[in-house]
Coordinates of C-alpha atoms and ligand atoms in Angstrom, one line a residue:
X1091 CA 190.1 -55.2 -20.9
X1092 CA 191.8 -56.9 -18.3
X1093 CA 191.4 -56.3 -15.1
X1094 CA 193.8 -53.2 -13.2
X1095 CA 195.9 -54.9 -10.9
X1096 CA 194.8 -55.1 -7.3
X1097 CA 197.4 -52.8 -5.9
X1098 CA 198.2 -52.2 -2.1
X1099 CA 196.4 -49.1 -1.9
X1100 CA 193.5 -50.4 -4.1
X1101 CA 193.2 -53.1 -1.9
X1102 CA 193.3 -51.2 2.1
X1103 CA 191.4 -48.5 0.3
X1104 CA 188.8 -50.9 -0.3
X1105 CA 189.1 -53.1 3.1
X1106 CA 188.6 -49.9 4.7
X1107 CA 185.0 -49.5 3.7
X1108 CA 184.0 -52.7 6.0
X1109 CA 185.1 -50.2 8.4
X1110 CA 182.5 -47.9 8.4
X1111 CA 183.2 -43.9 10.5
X1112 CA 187.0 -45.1 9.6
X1113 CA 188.8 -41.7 9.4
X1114 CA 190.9 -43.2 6.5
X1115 CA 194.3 -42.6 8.6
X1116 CA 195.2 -46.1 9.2
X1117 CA 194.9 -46.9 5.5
X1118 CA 197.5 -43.8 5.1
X1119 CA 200.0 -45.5 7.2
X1120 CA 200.3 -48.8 5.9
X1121 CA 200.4 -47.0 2.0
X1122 CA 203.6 -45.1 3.8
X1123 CA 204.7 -48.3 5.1
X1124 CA 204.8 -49.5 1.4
X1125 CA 206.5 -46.9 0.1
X1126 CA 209.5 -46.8 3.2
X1127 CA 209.5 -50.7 2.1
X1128 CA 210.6 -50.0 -1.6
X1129 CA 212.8 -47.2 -0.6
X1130 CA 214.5 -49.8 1.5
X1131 CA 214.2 -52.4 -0.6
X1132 CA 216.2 -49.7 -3.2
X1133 CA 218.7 -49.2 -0.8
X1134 CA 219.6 -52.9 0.1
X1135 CA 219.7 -54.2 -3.7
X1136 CA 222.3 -51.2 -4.6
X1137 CA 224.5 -51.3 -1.4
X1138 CA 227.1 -52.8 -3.0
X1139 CA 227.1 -50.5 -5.5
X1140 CA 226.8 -47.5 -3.2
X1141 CA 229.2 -48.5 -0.3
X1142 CA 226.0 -48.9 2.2
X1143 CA 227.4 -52.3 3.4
X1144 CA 229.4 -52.8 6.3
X1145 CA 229.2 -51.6 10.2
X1146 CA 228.3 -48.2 10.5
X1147 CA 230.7 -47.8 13.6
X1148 CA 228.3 -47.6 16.2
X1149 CA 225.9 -49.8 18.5
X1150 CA 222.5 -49.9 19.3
X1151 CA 220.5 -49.8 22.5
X1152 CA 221.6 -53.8 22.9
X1153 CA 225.4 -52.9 22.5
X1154 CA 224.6 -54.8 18.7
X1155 CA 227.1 -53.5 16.2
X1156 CA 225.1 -51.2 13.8
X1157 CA 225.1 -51.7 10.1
X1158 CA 224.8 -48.6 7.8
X1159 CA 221.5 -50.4 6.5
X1160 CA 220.1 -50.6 9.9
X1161 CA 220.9 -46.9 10.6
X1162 CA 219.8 -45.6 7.2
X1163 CA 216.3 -48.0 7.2
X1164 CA 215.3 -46.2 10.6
X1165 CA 216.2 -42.8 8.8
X1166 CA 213.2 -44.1 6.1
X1167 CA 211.2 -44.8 8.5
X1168 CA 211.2 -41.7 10.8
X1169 CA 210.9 -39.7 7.5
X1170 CA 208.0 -41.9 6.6
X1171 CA 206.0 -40.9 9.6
X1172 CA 207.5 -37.2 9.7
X1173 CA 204.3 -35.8 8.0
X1174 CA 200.6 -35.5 7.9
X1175 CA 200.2 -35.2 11.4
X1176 CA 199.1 -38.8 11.5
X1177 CA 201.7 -40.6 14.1
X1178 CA 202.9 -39.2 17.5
X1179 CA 205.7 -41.6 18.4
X1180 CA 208.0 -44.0 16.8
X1181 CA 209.9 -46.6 18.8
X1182 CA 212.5 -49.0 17.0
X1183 CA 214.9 -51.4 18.1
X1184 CA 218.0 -48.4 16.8
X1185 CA 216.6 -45.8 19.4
X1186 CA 217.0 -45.7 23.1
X1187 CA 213.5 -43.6 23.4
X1188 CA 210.7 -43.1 21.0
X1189 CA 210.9 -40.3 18.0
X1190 CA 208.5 -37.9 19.5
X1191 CA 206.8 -36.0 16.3
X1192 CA 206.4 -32.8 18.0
X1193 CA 204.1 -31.5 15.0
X1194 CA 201.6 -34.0 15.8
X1195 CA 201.7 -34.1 19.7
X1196 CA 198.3 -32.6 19.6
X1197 CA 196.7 -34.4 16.8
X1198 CA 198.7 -38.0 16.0
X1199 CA 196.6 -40.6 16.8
X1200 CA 199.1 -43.9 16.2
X1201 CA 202.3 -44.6 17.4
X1202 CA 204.4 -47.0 14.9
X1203 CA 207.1 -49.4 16.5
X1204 CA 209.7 -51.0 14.1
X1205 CA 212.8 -53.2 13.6
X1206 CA 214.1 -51.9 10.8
X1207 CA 216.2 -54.3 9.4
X1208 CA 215.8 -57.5 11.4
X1209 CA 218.5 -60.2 10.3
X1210 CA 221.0 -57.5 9.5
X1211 CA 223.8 -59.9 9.4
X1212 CA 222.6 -61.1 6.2
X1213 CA 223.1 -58.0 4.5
X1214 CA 226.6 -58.0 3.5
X1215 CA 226.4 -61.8 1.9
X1216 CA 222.8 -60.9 0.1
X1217 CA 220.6 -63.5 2.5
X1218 CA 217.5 -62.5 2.8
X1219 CA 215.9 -59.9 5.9
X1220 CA 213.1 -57.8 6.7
X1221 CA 211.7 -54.7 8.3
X1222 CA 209.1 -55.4 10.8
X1223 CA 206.3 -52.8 11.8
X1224 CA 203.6 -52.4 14.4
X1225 CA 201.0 -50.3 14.7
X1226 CA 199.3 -48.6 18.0
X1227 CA 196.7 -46.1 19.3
X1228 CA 198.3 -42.9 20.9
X1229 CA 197.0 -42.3 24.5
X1230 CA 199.0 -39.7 26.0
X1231 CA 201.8 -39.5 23.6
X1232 CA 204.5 -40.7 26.1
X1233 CA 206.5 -44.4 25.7
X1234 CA 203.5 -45.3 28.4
X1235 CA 201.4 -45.8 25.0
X1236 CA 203.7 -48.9 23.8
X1237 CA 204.3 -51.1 26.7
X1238 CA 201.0 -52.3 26.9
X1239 CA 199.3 -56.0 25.4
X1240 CA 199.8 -57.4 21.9
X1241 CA 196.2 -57.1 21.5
X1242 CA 196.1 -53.9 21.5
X1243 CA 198.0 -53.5 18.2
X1244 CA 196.2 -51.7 15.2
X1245 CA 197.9 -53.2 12.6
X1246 CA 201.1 -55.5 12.4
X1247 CA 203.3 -56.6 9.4
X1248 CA 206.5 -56.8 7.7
X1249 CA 208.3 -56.0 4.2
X1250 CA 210.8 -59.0 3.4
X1251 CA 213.5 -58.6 0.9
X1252 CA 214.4 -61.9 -0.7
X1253 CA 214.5 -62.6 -4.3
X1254 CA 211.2 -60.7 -4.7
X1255 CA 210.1 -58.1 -2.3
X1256 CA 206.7 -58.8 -0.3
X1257 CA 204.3 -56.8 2.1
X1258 CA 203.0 -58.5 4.4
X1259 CA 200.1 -57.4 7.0
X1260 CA 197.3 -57.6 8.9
X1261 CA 195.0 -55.1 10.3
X1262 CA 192.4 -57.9 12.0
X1263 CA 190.9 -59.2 9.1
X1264 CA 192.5 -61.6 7.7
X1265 CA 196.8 -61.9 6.4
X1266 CA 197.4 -60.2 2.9
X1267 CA 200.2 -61.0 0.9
X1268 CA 201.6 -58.5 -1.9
X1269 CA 204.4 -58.3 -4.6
X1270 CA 206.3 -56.3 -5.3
X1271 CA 206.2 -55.9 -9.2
X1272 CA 209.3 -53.8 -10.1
X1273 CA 208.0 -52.9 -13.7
X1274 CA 205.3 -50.7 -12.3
X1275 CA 207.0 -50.0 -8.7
X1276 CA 203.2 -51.5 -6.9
X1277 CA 202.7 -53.9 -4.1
X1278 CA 200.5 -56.6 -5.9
X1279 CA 197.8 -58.5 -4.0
X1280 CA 198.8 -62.2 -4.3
X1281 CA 197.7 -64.0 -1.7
X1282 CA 194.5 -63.3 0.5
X1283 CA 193.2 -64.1 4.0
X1284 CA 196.7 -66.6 4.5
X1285 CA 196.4 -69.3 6.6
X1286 CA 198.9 -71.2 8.4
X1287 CA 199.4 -74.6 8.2
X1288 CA 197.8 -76.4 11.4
X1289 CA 201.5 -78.8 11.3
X1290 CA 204.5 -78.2 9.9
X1291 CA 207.9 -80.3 8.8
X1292 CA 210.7 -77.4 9.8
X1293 CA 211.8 -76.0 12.5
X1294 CA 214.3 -73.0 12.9
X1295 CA 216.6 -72.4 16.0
X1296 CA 220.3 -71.6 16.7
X1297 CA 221.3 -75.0 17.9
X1298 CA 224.5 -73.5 18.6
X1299 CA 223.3 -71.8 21.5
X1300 CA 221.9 -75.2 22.5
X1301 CA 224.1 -75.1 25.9
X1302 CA 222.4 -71.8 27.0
X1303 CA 219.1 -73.7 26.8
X1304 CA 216.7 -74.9 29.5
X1305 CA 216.4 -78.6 29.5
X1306 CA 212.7 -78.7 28.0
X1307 CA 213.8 -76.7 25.1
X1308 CA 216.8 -79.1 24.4
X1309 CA 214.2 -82.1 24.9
X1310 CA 211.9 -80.5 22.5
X1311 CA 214.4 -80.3 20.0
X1312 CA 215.8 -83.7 20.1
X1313 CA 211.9 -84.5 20.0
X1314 CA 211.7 -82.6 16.2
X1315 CA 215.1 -84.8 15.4
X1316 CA 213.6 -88.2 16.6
X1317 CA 212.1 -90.2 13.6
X1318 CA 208.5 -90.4 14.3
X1319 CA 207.0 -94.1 15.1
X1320 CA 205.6 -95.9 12.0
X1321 CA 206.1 -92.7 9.6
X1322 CA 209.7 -92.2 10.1
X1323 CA 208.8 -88.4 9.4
X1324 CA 211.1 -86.1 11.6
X1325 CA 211.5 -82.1 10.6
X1326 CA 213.9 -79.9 8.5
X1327 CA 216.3 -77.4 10.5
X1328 CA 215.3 -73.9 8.5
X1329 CA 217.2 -71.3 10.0
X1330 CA 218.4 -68.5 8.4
X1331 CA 219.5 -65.9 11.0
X1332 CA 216.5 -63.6 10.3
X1333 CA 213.2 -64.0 12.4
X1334 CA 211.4 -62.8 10.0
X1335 CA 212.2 -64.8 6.9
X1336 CA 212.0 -68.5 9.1
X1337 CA 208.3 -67.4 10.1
X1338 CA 207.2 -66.0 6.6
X1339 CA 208.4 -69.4 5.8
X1340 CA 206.4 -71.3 8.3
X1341 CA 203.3 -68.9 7.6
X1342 CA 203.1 -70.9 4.7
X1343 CA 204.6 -74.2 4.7
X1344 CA 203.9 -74.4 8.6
X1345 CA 206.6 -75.3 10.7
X1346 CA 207.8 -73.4 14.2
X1347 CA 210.6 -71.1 15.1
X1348 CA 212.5 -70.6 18.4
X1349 CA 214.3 -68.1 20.1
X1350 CA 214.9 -69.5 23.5
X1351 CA 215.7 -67.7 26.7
X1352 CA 218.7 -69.0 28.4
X1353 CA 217.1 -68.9 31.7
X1354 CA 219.1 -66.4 33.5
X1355 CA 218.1 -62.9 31.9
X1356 CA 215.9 -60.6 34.1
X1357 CA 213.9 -60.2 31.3
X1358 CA 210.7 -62.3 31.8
X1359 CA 210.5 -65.8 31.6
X1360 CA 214.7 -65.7 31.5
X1361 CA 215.1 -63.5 28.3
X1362 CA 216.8 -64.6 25.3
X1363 CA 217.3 -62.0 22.4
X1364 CA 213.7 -60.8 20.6
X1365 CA 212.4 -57.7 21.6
X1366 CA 208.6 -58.0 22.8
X1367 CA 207.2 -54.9 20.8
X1368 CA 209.0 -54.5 17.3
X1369 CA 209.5 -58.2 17.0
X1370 CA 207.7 -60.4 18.8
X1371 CA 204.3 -58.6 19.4
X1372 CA 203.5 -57.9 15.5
X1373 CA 204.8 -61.4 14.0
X1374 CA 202.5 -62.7 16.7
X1375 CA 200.0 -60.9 15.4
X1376 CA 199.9 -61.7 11.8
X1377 CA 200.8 -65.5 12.9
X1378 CA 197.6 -65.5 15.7
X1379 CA 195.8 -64.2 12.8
X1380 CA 196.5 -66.7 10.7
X1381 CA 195.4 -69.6 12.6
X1382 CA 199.2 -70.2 14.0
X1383 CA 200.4 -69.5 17.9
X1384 CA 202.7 -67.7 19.6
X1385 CA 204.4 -68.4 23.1
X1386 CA 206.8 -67.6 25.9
X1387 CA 206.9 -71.1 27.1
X1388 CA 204.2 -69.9 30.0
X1389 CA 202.7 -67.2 28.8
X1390 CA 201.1 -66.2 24.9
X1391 CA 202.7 -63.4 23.3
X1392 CA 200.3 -61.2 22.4
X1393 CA 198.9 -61.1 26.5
X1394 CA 202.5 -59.9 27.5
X1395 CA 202.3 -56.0 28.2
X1396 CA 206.3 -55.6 28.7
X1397 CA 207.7 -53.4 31.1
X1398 CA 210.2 -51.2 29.3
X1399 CA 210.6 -50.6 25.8
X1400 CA 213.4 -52.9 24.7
X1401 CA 212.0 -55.9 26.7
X1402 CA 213.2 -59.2 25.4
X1403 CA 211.2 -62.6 26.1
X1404 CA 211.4 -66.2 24.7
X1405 CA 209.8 -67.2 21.5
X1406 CA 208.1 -70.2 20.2
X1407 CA 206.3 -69.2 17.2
X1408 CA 204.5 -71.1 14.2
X1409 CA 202.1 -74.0 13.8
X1410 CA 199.7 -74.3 16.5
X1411 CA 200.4 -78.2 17.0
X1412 CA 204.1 -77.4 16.9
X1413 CA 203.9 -74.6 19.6
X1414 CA 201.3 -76.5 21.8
X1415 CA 203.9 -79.7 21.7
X1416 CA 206.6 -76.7 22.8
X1417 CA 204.4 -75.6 26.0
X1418 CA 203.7 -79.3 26.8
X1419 CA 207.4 -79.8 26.9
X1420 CA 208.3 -76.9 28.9
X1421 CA 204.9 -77.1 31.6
X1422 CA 206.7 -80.7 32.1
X1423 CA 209.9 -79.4 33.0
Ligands
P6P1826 P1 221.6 -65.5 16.5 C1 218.4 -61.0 14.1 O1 219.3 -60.2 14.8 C2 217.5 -61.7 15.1 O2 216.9 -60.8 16.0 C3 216.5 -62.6 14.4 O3 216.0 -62.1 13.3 C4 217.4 -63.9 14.2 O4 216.6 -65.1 14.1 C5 218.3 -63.9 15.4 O5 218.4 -62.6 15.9 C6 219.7 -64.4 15.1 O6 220.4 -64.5 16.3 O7 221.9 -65.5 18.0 O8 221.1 -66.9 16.0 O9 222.7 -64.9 15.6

């Protein structure tokens, strides 16, 4: 016989036994996390069909125009979380505070942060976007519990819906890749303990915002353009307006993507647009995890512990030769 499929929750039920005394709870929440992924997934691939495209007439807490897929992927997700007792808070990038789950303020131990659908502008001309997700420990069950260090994270991951649907995650050990097989409606294991490519050949930017940029940023850039000596070899430009598909991309062909600040935000190291803890904290995570980097320019992602929930920051993330190339330019000035 051949053997079962190695199914999503085959495979954390059986990581979880390296974790010996583990409750099991964690392991609940990334099943859930699969199944909010193909209710999403549903929902995108039959919006045309259903009348789900299109702005949903109202904003979110950065004054973006809201899509109906945005509003109704957060709805998924809340509902995901709305049971079991497992999860106090929920914080996402379409909510001014956290979800408090008042059933579970005495007993929830994780709070979950999310972008539900980041590179919503691809929706209505079928490009591809994904839902990103972060896991914490509850502490005292206020937004206290989320602006703390990258590090800290539990788990991190995203679902990206292209022309198949894939899970992606990490819990610590090791960046696990699943399918999405539509005949049996299970998240297949396909690729195990991913590693990013120590160099890449693309890089993915808005080089229409190139005017905003710090100097260092624009001399990095022209520095990717520029043939190399002897090899010729210069990089690809692979942007397709949503985070998460440019650095799934670069996860495994290697390569780096930047969201640069434009120097005169508040927000540390001057801004730009990504959100510290539903963007850039758990992509950081699964890259770090993979042998990549993630940086601010000065500082690495994952030490930032952001003062407010919606903080933004710069983002070079990929390749650690492409990143470390990005810090040298921007120490020089
Ligand atoms: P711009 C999507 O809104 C997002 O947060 C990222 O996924 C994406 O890379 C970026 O913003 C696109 O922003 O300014 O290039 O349209």
């Amino acid at each position: 016989m051949s053997p079962a499929p190695l199914t999503l929750d085959r495979f954390i039920l059986e990581e979880q036994k390296s974790f010996p005394g583990s409750t099991g709870e964690l392991s609940l929440l990334l099943m859930r996390l699969g199944v909010a992924g193909k209710r999403i997934a549903n929902a995108l691939a039959r919006a045309g069909l259903t009348g789900a495209l299109g702005v949903a007439g109202s904003e979110n807490v950065q004054g973006e125009e809201q899509k109906k897929l945005d509003v109704l992927a957060n709805e998924i997700l809340l509902e995901t979380f709305d049971y079991g007792g497992l999860v106090t808070l929920a914080a996402s990038e379409e909510m001014e505070e956290p979800f408090v789950y008042r059933g579970s303020l005495d007993q929830g131990r994780y709070a979950v942060l999310f972008d539900p659908m980041d590179g919503s502008s691809n929706i209505d001309c079928n490009g591809t976007l994904g839902t990103i997700f972060s896991i914490r420990h509850r502490r005292d069950g206020t937004v206290r519990d989320l602006l703390r260090s990258g590090r800290e994270q539990v788990a991190a991951g995203y679902v990206l819906f292209g022309p198949a649907v894939i899970l992606v995650y990490t819990s610590g050990e090791g960046v696990h890749l699943f399918t999405l097989d539509p005949a049996i409606g299970e998240f297949l294991l396909t690729r195990r303990d991913l590693r990013m490519p120590e160099r890449g050949k693309g890089y993915a930017v808005n080089e229409g915002r190139s005017h905003r940029w710090p100097p260092a940023v624009r001399a990095f850039v022209e520095r990717l353009k520029t043939p190399e000596p002897g090899s010729g070899r210069v990089y690809s430009t692979r942007y397709s307006a949503s985070m998460v598909a440019d650095v799934h991309r670069f996860l495994l062909e290697g390569g780096i993507y930047l969201y640069p600040g434009d120097g005169k935000s508040a927000d540390r190291d001057g801004g730009g647009k990504l959100r510290v803890l539903y963007e850039c904290h758990p992509l950081a995570f699964v890259v770090e995890h993979a042998g990549g980097r993630a940086s601010t320019g000065t500082a690495k992602v994952l030490d930032v512990s952001p003062e407010t929930l919606h903080e933004r920051m710069p983002l070079a993330i990929g390749s650690r030769a492409e990143v470390d190339l990005f810090d040298q330019f921007v120490a020089r000035g």
